[in-house]
Coordinates of C-alpha atoms in Angstrom, one line a residue:
X1 CA -14.2 0.4 -14.3
X2 CA -10.7 0.9 -15.5
X3 CA -8.6 4.0 -14.8
X4 CA -5.8 5.0 -17.1
X5 CA -3.4 7.9 -16.5
X6 CA -1.0 9.1 -19.3
X7 CA 1.9 11.3 -18.4
X8 CA -0.1 13.3 -15.9
X9 CA 1.5 16.5 -14.5
X10 CA 0.3 18.8 -11.8
X11 CA 2.1 21.7 -10.1
X12 CA 1.2 24.1 -7.4
X13 CA 3.3 27.2 -8.1
X14 CA 6.9 26.0 -8.6
X15 CA 6.2 22.7 -6.8
X16 CA 5.7 19.8 -9.2
X17 CA 3.5 17.5 -7.3
X18 CA 2.7 15.0 -10.1
X19 CA 5.6 14.4 -12.5
X20 CA 4.7 12.5 -15.7
X21 CA 2.6 9.9 -13.8
X22 CA 1.4 7.0 -15.9
X23 CA -0.7 4.3 -14.3
X24 CA -3.1 1.6 -15.6
X25 CA -5.7 0.3 -13.0
X26 CA -7.7 -2.6 -14.3
X27 CA -11.4 -3.2 -13.6
X28 CA -11.8 -4.9 -10.2
X29 CA -8.3 -4.0 -9.0
X30 CA -7.7 -3.1 -5.4
X31 CA -4.9 -0.8 -6.3
X32 CA -2.9 0.9 -3.5
X33 CA -0.6 4.0 -3.9
X34 CA 2.0 4.0 -1.2
X35 CA 4.4 6.7 -0.4
X36 CA 5.5 9.2 2.3
X37 CA 3.6 12.3 3.2
X38 CA 4.0 15.0 0.6
X39 CA 4.8 12.7 -2.3
X40 CA 1.7 13.5 -4.3
X41 CA -0.7 10.7 -3.4
X42 CA -3.7 12.8 -2.4
X43 CA -3.2 15.1 -5.4
X44 CA -3.2 11.9 -7.6
X45 CA -6.6 10.9 -6.1
X46 CA -8.0 14.4 -6.5
X47 CA -7.2 14.7 -10.2
X48 CA -8.8 11.3 -10.8
X49 CA -11.9 12.4 -8.9
X50 CA -12.0 15.7 -10.8
X51 CA -11.4 17.8 -7.7
X52 CA -8.3 19.3 -9.3
X53 CA -7.5 20.1 -12.9
X54 CA -4.4 18.8 -14.8
X55 CA -1.5 20.8 -16.2
X56 CA -0.9 18.2 -18.8
X57 CA -1.5 14.6 -19.7
X58 CA -4.7 12.5 -19.9
X59 CA -7.0 10.6 -17.5
X60 CA -9.4 8.0 -18.9
X61 CA -12.1 6.3 -16.8
X62 CA -13.7 3.3 -18.5
X63 CA -12.1 4.4 -21.8
X64 CA -13.7 7.8 -21.5
X65 CA -11.4 10.8 -21.4
X66 CA -12.3 12.8 -18.3
X67 CA -9.3 15.0 -18.1
X68 CA -6.9 16.3 -20.8
X69 CA -5.9 19.6 -22.4
X70 CA -9.1 21.5 -22.7
X71 CA -11.2 18.7 -21.1
X72 CA -12.4 18.6 -17.5
X73 CA -15.4 16.4 -16.8
X74 CA -17.1 17.5 -13.5
X75 CA -16.7 15.2 -10.5
X76 CA -20.4 14.4 -10.3
X77 CA -20.4 12.8 -13.8
X78 CA -17.3 10.7 -13.4
X79 CA -19.1 7.9 -11.6
X80 CA -16.5 7.7 -8.8
X81 CA -17.1 7.7 -5.1
X82 CA -14.6 9.2 -2.7
X83 CA -14.0 8.2 0.9
X84 CA -11.9 10.8 2.7
X85 CA -9.9 10.3 5.9
X86 CA -12.4 12.5 7.7
X87 CA -15.4 10.4 6.3
X88 CA -17.2 13.7 5.4
X89 CA -20.6 12.6 6.8
X90 CA -23.3 15.3 7.5
X91 CA -23.5 15.4 11.3
X92 CA -27.1 16.7 11.4
X93 CA -28.4 13.7 9.3
X94 CA -28.9 10.2 10.5
X95 CA -27.2 7.3 8.8
X96 CA -29.9 6.5 6.4
X97 CA -30.2 10.1 5.3
X98 CA -26.4 10.4 4.8
X99 CA -26.5 7.4 2.5
X100 CA -29.7 8.3 0.6
X101 CA -28.9 12.0 0.1
X102 CA -26.6 11.7 -2.9
X103 CA -29.2 9.4 -4.6
X104 CA -32.0 11.8 -4.0
X105 CA -29.8 14.8 -5.1
X106 CA -29.2 13.0 -8.4
X107 CA -32.9 12.8 -9.1
X108 CA -34.0 9.6 -7.3
X109 CA -37.3 9.9 -5.4
X110 CA -37.5 9.9 -1.7
X111 CA -38.8 6.3 -1.4
X112 CA -36.3 5.0 -4.0
X113 CA -33.3 6.7 -2.4
X114 CA -34.2 5.4 1.1
X115 CA -34.7 1.9 -0.3
X116 CA -31.2 2.1 -1.9
X117 CA -29.7 3.4 1.3
X118 CA -31.2 0.5 3.3
X119 CA -29.9 -2.0 0.7
X120 CA -26.4 -0.7 0.9
X121 CA -26.4 -0.3 4.7
X122 CA -27.2 -4.0 4.8
X123 CA -24.1 -4.7 2.5
X124 CA -21.9 -3.1 5.1
X125 CA -23.8 -4.7 8.0
X126 CA -25.2 -1.4 9.4
X127 CA -28.9 -2.0 8.6
X128 CA -29.8 -1.6 12.3
X129 CA -28.1 1.8 12.7
X130 CA -30.1 3.8 10.2
X131 CA -31.6 6.2 12.7
X132 CA -28.3 7.0 14.5
X133 CA -26.4 10.2 14.0
X134 CA -22.7 9.9 12.9
X135 CA -21.6 11.1 16.4
X136 CA -23.2 8.0 17.9
X137 CA -21.1 5.7 15.8
X138 CA -17.5 4.3 16.2
X139 CA -14.9 5.3 13.7
X140 CA -15.2 2.0 11.9
X141 CA -18.9 2.3 11.7
X142 CA -18.6 5.8 10.2
X143 CA -16.2 4.4 7.7
X144 CA -18.7 1.8 6.6
X145 CA -21.4 4.5 6.3
X146 CA -19.1 6.4 3.9
X147 CA -18.6 3.1 1.9
X148 CA -22.4 2.6 1.8
X149 CA -22.9 6.1 0.4
X150 CA -20.4 5.4 -2.4
X151 CA -22.3 2.2 -3.2
X152 CA -25.7 4.0 -3.2
X153 CA -24.2 6.5 -5.7
X154 CA -23.7 3.5 -8.0
X155 CA -20.0 4.3 -8.1
X156 CA -18.1 1.5 -9.8
X157 CA -14.9 3.1 -8.8
X158 CA -14.1 4.1 -5.2
X159 CA -11.2 6.3 -4.3
X160 CA -10.0 6.1 -0.7
X161 CA -7.7 8.7 0.8
X162 CA -6.0 7.4 4.0
X163 CA -9.4 6.1 5.2
X164 CA -8.0 4.2 8.2
X165 CA -5.5 6.7 9.4
X166 CA -7.7 8.0 12.3
X167 CA -8.4 4.6 13.7
X168 CA -6.6 2.8 16.6
X169 CA -4.5 -0.3 15.6
X170 CA -7.1 -2.9 16.7
X171 CA -10.0 -1.2 14.8
X172 CA -7.7 -0.6 11.8
X173 CA -7.1 -4.4 11.4
X174 CA -10.9 -5.0 11.8
X175 CA -11.6 -2.4 9.1
X176 CA -9.0 -4.0 6.8
X177 CA -11.0 -7.2 6.9
X178 CA -14.2 -5.2 6.2
X179 CA -12.6 -3.5 3.2
X180 CA -11.5 -6.9 1.8
X181 CA -14.9 -8.3 2.3
X182 CA -16.5 -5.2 0.7
X183 CA -14.2 -5.5 -2.3
X184 CA -15.0 -9.2 -2.8
X185 CA -18.7 -8.7 -2.5
X186 CA -18.9 -5.7 -4.9
X187 CA -16.1 -6.2 -7.4
X188 CA -15.6 -2.4 -7.3
X189 CA -12.4 -0.9 -8.6
X190 CA -10.7 0.6 -5.6
X191 CA -7.8 3.1 -5.6
X192 CA -6.4 3.3 -2.1
X193 CA -4.1 6.0 -0.9
X194 CA -1.9 5.3 2.1
X195 CA 1.4 5.9 3.8
X196 CA 1.1 2.6 5.8
X197 CA 3.1 -0.2 4.2
X198 CA 1.6 -3.0 6.2
X199 CA -1.9 -1.8 5.3
X200 CA -1.1 -1.5 1.6
X201 CA 0.6 -5.0 1.5
X202 CA -2.4 -6.5 3.3
X203 CA -5.1 -5.0 1.1
X204 CA -3.9 -4.5 -2.4
X205 CA -3.5 -6.9 -5.3
X206 CA -1.4 -4.3 -7.1
X207 CA 0.7 -1.6 -5.5
X208 CA 2.4 1.5 -6.7
X209 CA 5.3 3.1 -4.8
X210 CA 5.3 6.9 -5.2
X211 CA 8.1 9.3 -4.3
X212 CA 8.4 13.0 -5.0
X213 CA 5.6 13.0 -7.6
X214 CA 6.9 10.0 -9.5
X215 CA 5.8 6.4 -9.6
X216 CA 8.9 4.3 -8.9
X217 CA 7.4 0.8 -9.3
X218 CA 4.1 -0.9 -9.9
X219 CA 3.6 -4.7 -9.2
X220 CA 2.0 -7.1 -6.8
X221 CA 3.0 -6.4 -3.2
X222 CA 5.1 -9.5 -2.8
X223 CA 7.0 -8.8 -6.0
X224 CA 7.8 -5.2 -4.8
X225 CA 9.0 -6.7 -1.5
X226 CA 11.1 -9.5 -3.0
X227 CA 12.3 -7.7 -6.2
X228 CA 12.5 -3.9 -5.8
X229 CA 13.6 -2.1 -8.9
X230 CA 15.8 0.4 -7.0
X231 CA 17.6 1.0 -3.8
X232 CA 15.1 3.7 -2.9
X233 CA 12.2 1.2 -3.2
X234 CA 14.1 -1.4 -1.3
X235 CA 14.8 0.9 1.6
X236 CA 11.3 2.3 1.7
X237 CA 9.4 -1.0 1.6
X238 CA 10.0 -3.1 4.7
X239 CA 13.4 -3.6 6.4
X240 CA 16.4 -4.5 4.4
X241 CA 20.2 -4.5 4.4
X242 CA 21.8 -3.5 1.1
X243 CA 25.4 -4.6 0.6
X244 CA 28.1 -4.5 -2.1
X245 CA 28.7 -7.9 -3.8
X246 CA 30.4 -9.4 -6.8
X247 CA 28.4 -11.6 -9.3
X248 CA 30.5 -14.7 -10.0
X249 CA 28.0 -16.7 -12.1
X250 CA 24.5 -16.2 -13.5
X251 CA 22.1 -19.1 -14.3
X252 CA 18.7 -17.7 -15.5
X253 CA 17.4 -15.6 -12.6
X254 CA 19.7 -17.0 -10.0
X255 CA 23.1 -15.5 -9.3
X256 CA 26.1 -16.8 -7.4
X257 CA 27.5 -13.7 -5.5
X258 CA 30.4 -13.1 -3.2
X259 CA 29.8 -10.8 -0.1
X260 CA 33.1 -10.3 1.7
X261 CA 34.5 -13.9 2.0
X262 CA 31.1 -15.5 1.8
X263 CA 29.5 -17.0 -1.4
X264 CA 25.7 -17.3 -1.6
X265 CA 23.0 -17.7 -4.2
X266 CA 20.4 -15.0 -4.7
X267 CA 17.6 -14.0 -7.2
X268 CA 18.5 -11.6 -10.0
X269 CA 17.0 -9.8 -13.0
X270 CA 17.3 -11.7 -16.3
X271 CA 19.9 -9.3 -17.7
X272 CA 22.3 -9.4 -14.7
X273 CA 26.0 -9.3 -15.7
X274 CA 29.1 -10.5 -13.9
X275 CA 30.8 -7.9 -11.8
X276 CA 30.0 -5.5 -8.9
X277 CA 26.4 -5.2 -7.8
X278 CA 24.2 -4.2 -4.8
X279 CA 22.3 -7.0 -3.1
X280 CA 19.2 -6.6 -1.0
X281 CA 18.9 -8.9 2.0
X282 CA 15.6 -9.1 3.9
X283 CA 15.5 -10.1 7.6
X284 CA 13.8 -13.4 6.8
X285 CA 16.7 -14.3 4.5
X286 CA 19.1 -14.6 7.4
X287 CA 18.4 -17.7 9.6
X288 CA 20.1 -19.4 12.6
X289 CA 22.1 -22.4 11.3
X290 CA 24.9 -24.3 13.0
X291 CA 25.6 -26.6 10.0
X292 CA 28.9 -26.6 8.1
X293 CA 29.2 -23.6 5.9
X294 CA 27.3 -21.3 8.1
X295 CA 28.6 -17.8 9.0
X296 CA 30.0 -18.0 12.5
X297 CA 30.1 -15.3 15.1
X298 CA 27.0 -13.4 14.2
X299 CA 26.6 -10.9 17.1
X300 CA 23.5 -9.1 18.3
X301 CA 23.9 -5.3 18.4
X302 CA 20.4 -4.4 19.5
X303 CA 17.0 -6.2 19.8
X304 CA 13.4 -5.3 20.2
X305 CA 10.6 -7.7 21.1
X306 CA 7.7 -7.4 18.6
X307 CA 5.2 -9.9 20.2
X308 CA 5.9 -13.4 19.0
X309 CA 9.3 -12.6 17.5
X310 CA 12.5 -10.6 18.1
X311 CA 13.6 -7.9 15.7
X312 CA 17.4 -7.3 15.9
X313 CA 20.4 -5.7 14.3
X314 CA 23.3 -8.2 14.0
X315 CA 26.9 -7.9 12.9
X316 CA 28.4 -10.8 10.8
X317 CA 32.1 -11.5 11.2
X318 CA 34.1 -10.1 8.3
X319 CA 31.3 -7.8 7.0
X320 CA 31.3 -4.2 8.1
X321 CA 27.5 -3.8 7.9
X322 CA 24.6 -4.1 10.4
X323 CA 22.0 -6.6 9.2
X324 CA 18.3 -6.6 10.0
X325 CA 17.4 -10.0 11.5
X326 CA 14.2 -11.6 12.8
X327 CA 13.7 -14.7 14.9
X328 CA 11.3 -16.4 17.2
X329 CA 14.2 -17.6 19.4
X330 CA 14.8 -15.4 22.5
X331 CA 17.9 -13.3 21.8
X332 CA 19.6 -10.5 23.7
X333 CA 22.3 -7.9 23.1
X334 CA 25.8 -9.4 22.6
X335 CA 24.4 -12.9 22.0
X336 CA 26.5 -14.8 19.4
X337 CA 25.4 -17.6 17.1
X338 CA 25.9 -18.9 13.5
X339 CA 23.6 -17.9 10.6
X340 CA 23.1 -18.7 7.0
X341 CA 22.0 -16.3 4.3
X342 CA 19.3 -18.1 2.3
X343 CA 18.3 -15.6 -0.3
X344 CA 18.6 -12.1 -1.6
X345 CA 18.0 -9.9 -4.6
X346 CA 20.4 -8.3 -7.0
X347 CA 19.3 -4.7 -7.7
X348 CA 19.0 -3.9 -11.4
X349 CA 21.9 -1.8 -12.5

């Protein structure tokens, strides 16, 4: 099912939590909303689910208005399932009963609801755990029970609020694979709320960056990483160095720019003009290179080993800025070498 938000606003007292938010989520999307704590992500999920009312704007689910001025369709009739960070399983019920309960509560018979529960537990590979209580399951298994419950409700849209936040890193990576497999096998529309950039980049086919109640950019994860629309997005997503530069020449979506005494070629928006700009340089755009034309005397200011590669801050001769840098070569503080800047992005003016 598709989800459409039009100029949605929501305040709590004088605090404007959602500020004219407009988002279009297509059927079958795995759509992540990424932002820091307190930016309005959870409130966005709750107004879509019907757990909060709007101050203004409209929400349509599958072309049906479910929230607007004078309209508030109850949560139970929106055909959306919600997976909370806490999983919200009933501790006194076993796994099968947890999954079958919403079906039975909606009018399905006991036999039918249990058959549905068993079918969807099989989808999430928990068919052998039906008699266990939630306390007897791992965090990842409880998460899958919550997913099976959404499926049993016949929810075509699933809203997930920081569902992996309570898991350890190893289990989180395992559950990411489970979620991707789940999405591929069901074609459900998923709205995924998270503050974890790596998680959002790994899972979503489309990503929204949210900040102080506003949506700053919506695009595929790789586009947001390579072509942020603002300095705020560039600084929030991944590591970056942002420097002053001068555009000397533009050819389509490639610009020749001068940074200090160095001239490099970078990507740019189609309407880029000659003159001063800000350029985003990602760590993977700076590489070791001893060929003619490389920048000499790059010096390591600090370095951290990340398992398989080193993450460092380096200073380039003639540029009064620390650059983020990554390499698989062993490096240490005060090491010197030559580098080449292979790419970058001119921020839109």
